[in-house]
């Protein structure tokens, strides 16, 4: 399949009062995400990956242990990551549904402990990357961090929540304050109903 840029599930100014400005979304969605789409399409044209699903391309081109991933992987995975990221946020403040709350308490002890681990993972990712709340195959939840475009699909995990810690995601609104960006993300931007809908039984 050919990659295409999805519309944001809200207007570009919808998250501004929650800490993600219109300018950030114009740069991040319309330019950065679009570049992964365009570059990915150019790179897969005429290869065995043209016509495969996005998930199959990500998993199939991931090279475990490689110092640098291929261009196809980098653009395909970043396209997938951003597709998820836009859906994981929303303009409406949501509470953590009880189903997810109890899973988080089982795995981390408390919501606050989970949030502390998530922020620490994002702050501790040296350079560009993502931090995640994932569900492992045994059903348990875990906080992870990944570099560049690497994501939970590469490890057979389900991505429940992911936060982009590339500087382009926070520099306009938070400058160098990545920890404040991460705390704001958890407390104001996450659509917890979307996160809960990703849980597998
Ligand atoms: Mn990004």
Short mmCIF file of C-alpha atoms and ligand atoms in Angstrom, two decimals:
data_model
loop_
_atom_site.label_atom_id
_atom_site.label_comp_id
_atom_site.label_asym_id
_atom_site.label_seq_id
_atom_site.Cartn_x
_atom_site.Cartn_y
_atom_site.Cartn_z
CA UNK A 1 0.00 0.00 0.00
CA UNK A 2 1.03 3.57 -0.53
CA UNK A 3 1.48 5.63 2.62
CA UNK A 4 -0.81 8.62 3.01
CA UNK A 5 -0.92 11.35 5.62
CA UNK A 6 -4.06 11.01 7.75
CA UNK A 7 -5.92 14.14 8.78
CA UNK A 8 -5.52 15.01 12.44
CA UNK A 9 -8.55 13.71 14.40
CA UNK A 10 -9.07 17.32 15.64
CA UNK A 11 -8.32 20.81 14.37
CA UNK A 12 -4.78 22.18 14.48
CA UNK A 13 -5.69 24.58 17.29
CA UNK A 14 -7.70 22.05 19.33
CA UNK A 15 -4.89 21.11 21.73
CA UNK A 16 -3.52 24.63 22.26
CA UNK A 17 -5.21 25.16 25.61
CA UNK A 18 -3.83 21.78 26.75
CA UNK A 19 -0.24 22.72 25.88
CA UNK A 20 0.29 21.69 22.24
CA UNK A 21 0.07 24.76 20.03
CA UNK A 22 -1.31 25.17 16.53
CA UNK A 23 2.23 25.99 15.37
CA UNK A 24 3.58 22.72 16.79
CA UNK A 25 0.87 20.69 15.05
CA UNK A 26 1.39 22.55 11.77
CA UNK A 27 5.10 21.72 11.83
CA UNK A 28 4.79 18.28 13.37
CA UNK A 29 1.86 16.86 11.42
CA UNK A 30 1.89 18.82 8.16
CA UNK A 31 5.68 18.89 7.66
CA UNK A 32 7.47 16.27 9.76
CA UNK A 33 4.90 13.47 9.53
CA UNK A 34 4.29 14.28 5.87
CA UNK A 35 8.02 13.96 5.16
CA UNK A 36 8.01 10.38 6.54
CA UNK A 37 5.06 9.61 4.24
CA UNK A 38 6.71 11.11 1.14
CA UNK A 39 10.16 9.63 1.80
CA UNK A 40 8.68 6.24 2.69
CA UNK A 41 6.73 6.14 -0.58
CA UNK A 42 9.84 6.99 -2.59
CA UNK A 43 11.91 4.32 -0.82
CA UNK A 44 9.41 1.43 -1.08
CA UNK A 45 8.54 2.09 -4.75
CA UNK A 46 9.64 -0.91 -6.81
CA UNK A 47 10.72 -2.97 -3.78
CA UNK A 48 9.23 -6.10 -2.25
CA UNK A 49 7.57 -3.87 0.35
CA UNK A 50 5.35 -1.94 -2.06
CA UNK A 51 1.86 -3.36 -1.50
CA UNK A 52 2.56 -4.74 1.98
CA UNK A 53 0.74 -3.43 5.05
CA UNK A 54 2.45 -0.72 7.07
CA UNK A 55 2.74 -3.04 10.09
CA UNK A 56 4.35 -5.78 7.95
CA UNK A 57 6.86 -3.28 6.54
CA UNK A 58 7.81 -2.07 10.02
CA UNK A 59 8.23 -5.57 11.45
CA UNK A 60 9.84 -6.96 8.29
CA UNK A 61 12.48 -4.24 7.92
CA UNK A 62 13.45 -3.95 11.61
CA UNK A 63 17.03 -5.16 12.10
CA UNK A 64 17.60 -6.31 15.67
CA UNK A 65 20.92 -5.12 17.05
CA UNK A 66 21.73 -2.91 14.06
CA UNK A 67 23.59 0.32 14.83
CA UNK A 68 21.39 2.13 12.30
CA UNK A 69 18.07 1.01 10.82
CA UNK A 70 17.35 1.25 7.08
CA UNK A 71 15.64 4.21 5.45
CA UNK A 72 12.54 2.15 4.71
CA UNK A 73 12.25 1.12 8.36
CA UNK A 74 12.86 4.64 9.67
CA UNK A 75 10.18 6.26 7.52
CA UNK A 76 7.62 3.44 7.80
CA UNK A 77 7.97 3.20 11.57
CA UNK A 78 7.77 6.95 12.05
CA UNK A 79 4.63 7.02 9.86
CA UNK A 80 3.07 4.32 12.08
CA UNK A 81 4.24 6.03 15.28
CA UNK A 82 2.69 9.36 14.35
CA UNK A 83 -0.57 7.73 13.21
CA UNK A 84 -0.85 6.35 16.76
CA UNK A 85 0.37 9.51 18.49
CA UNK A 86 -2.35 11.77 17.02
CA UNK A 87 -5.04 9.28 18.06
CA UNK A 88 -3.64 8.95 21.58
CA UNK A 89 -4.28 12.65 22.28
CA UNK A 90 -7.47 14.66 22.29
CA UNK A 91 -8.96 18.03 23.12
CA UNK A 92 -11.39 16.62 25.66
CA UNK A 93 -10.00 15.90 29.12
CA UNK A 94 -10.57 12.24 29.90
CA UNK A 95 -10.23 10.27 33.13
CA UNK A 96 -8.38 6.95 33.20
CA UNK A 97 -11.13 4.32 32.83
CA UNK A 98 -11.31 1.82 35.73
CA UNK A 99 -10.37 -1.09 33.44
CA UNK A 100 -7.04 0.55 32.58
CA UNK A 101 -6.55 1.96 36.07
CA UNK A 102 -6.64 -1.51 37.64
CA UNK A 103 -4.20 -2.88 35.03
CA UNK A 104 -1.82 0.01 35.75
CA UNK A 105 -2.11 -0.53 39.50
CA UNK A 106 -1.39 -4.27 39.05
CA UNK A 107 1.78 -3.55 37.05
CA UNK A 108 3.14 -0.37 38.65
CA UNK A 109 1.54 -0.11 42.10
CA UNK A 110 -0.22 3.18 41.45
CA UNK A 111 -1.06 5.69 38.71
CA UNK A 112 1.55 8.07 40.14
CA UNK A 113 4.24 5.38 40.02
CA UNK A 114 3.33 4.64 36.40
CA UNK A 115 3.52 8.34 35.51
CA UNK A 116 6.90 8.69 37.22
CA UNK A 117 8.28 5.72 35.26
CA UNK A 118 6.85 7.03 31.97
CA UNK A 119 8.36 10.51 32.44
CA UNK A 120 11.70 8.98 33.52
CA UNK A 121 11.74 6.81 30.37
CA UNK A 122 11.10 9.83 28.15
CA UNK A 123 13.66 11.97 29.92
CA UNK A 124 16.17 9.10 29.90
CA UNK A 125 15.92 8.48 26.15
CA UNK A 126 19.21 10.04 25.03
CA UNK A 127 18.60 11.86 21.75
CA UNK A 128 15.54 11.27 19.59
CA UNK A 129 13.01 8.57 20.28
CA UNK A 130 9.82 7.60 22.05
CA UNK A 131 8.64 6.39 25.45
CA UNK A 132 5.80 3.90 25.68
CA UNK A 133 3.29 2.12 27.84
CA UNK A 134 3.14 -1.34 26.28
CA UNK A 135 1.25 -4.54 26.90
CA UNK A 136 3.41 -7.63 26.73
CA UNK A 137 2.26 -10.97 25.35
CA UNK A 138 1.63 -12.23 28.92
CA UNK A 139 -0.85 -9.37 29.38
CA UNK A 140 1.27 -7.34 31.80
CA UNK A 141 2.02 -3.67 31.25
CA UNK A 142 5.49 -2.18 31.01
CA UNK A 143 7.07 1.23 30.40
CA UNK A 144 9.76 1.25 27.70
CA UNK A 145 11.79 3.70 25.65
CA UNK A 146 13.01 3.33 22.06
CA UNK A 147 15.46 5.25 19.89
CA UNK A 148 14.58 7.11 16.69
CA UNK A 149 11.64 5.31 15.02
CA UNK A 150 11.85 1.96 16.78
CA UNK A 151 8.50 1.01 18.31
CA UNK A 152 6.77 -1.79 20.26
CA UNK A 153 5.74 -3.63 17.06
CA UNK A 154 9.44 -4.55 16.68
CA UNK A 155 9.27 -6.53 19.91
CA UNK A 156 5.83 -8.10 19.51
CA UNK A 157 4.33 -5.72 22.08
CA UNK A 158 1.06 -3.80 21.91
CA UNK A 159 1.51 -0.01 22.06
CA UNK A 160 -1.04 1.40 24.50
CA UNK A 161 0.47 4.89 24.78
CA UNK A 162 3.47 6.53 23.16
CA UNK A 163 5.03 9.95 23.51
CA UNK A 164 7.28 11.47 20.86
CA UNK A 165 10.41 12.87 22.51
CA UNK A 166 12.06 14.13 19.32
CA UNK A 167 12.78 17.83 19.84
CA UNK A 168 10.36 18.75 17.03
CA UNK A 169 7.54 17.54 19.28
CA UNK A 170 8.19 19.96 22.14
CA UNK A 171 10.69 22.67 21.29
CA UNK A 172 8.19 25.28 20.10
CA UNK A 173 6.02 24.98 23.23
CA UNK A 174 8.44 23.83 25.93
CA UNK A 175 11.89 24.72 24.56
CA UNK A 176 14.42 22.43 26.29
CA UNK A 177 12.06 21.34 29.09
CA UNK A 178 11.39 17.75 28.05
CA UNK A 179 10.25 16.68 31.56
CA UNK A 180 7.59 19.42 31.65
CA UNK A 181 6.40 18.42 28.17
CA UNK A 182 6.07 14.79 29.30
CA UNK A 183 4.18 15.67 32.48
CA UNK A 184 1.85 17.93 30.53
CA UNK A 185 1.31 15.16 27.96
CA UNK A 186 0.19 12.70 30.66
CA UNK A 187 -1.90 15.17 32.62
CA UNK A 188 -3.60 17.19 29.85
CA UNK A 189 -3.19 15.71 26.37
CA UNK A 190 -3.73 11.94 26.57
CA UNK A 191 -7.04 10.50 25.43
CA UNK A 192 -7.26 7.71 28.02
CA UNK A 193 -10.30 6.18 26.30
CA UNK A 194 -8.16 5.60 23.20
CA UNK A 195 -5.40 4.09 25.33
CA UNK A 196 -7.90 1.74 27.03
CA UNK A 197 -9.36 0.66 23.67
CA UNK A 198 -5.93 -0.77 22.77
CA UNK A 199 -5.87 -3.24 25.71
CA UNK A 200 -5.96 -6.89 24.79
CA UNK A 201 -7.54 -9.40 27.15
MN1 LIG B 1 7.54 13.40 15.61
#
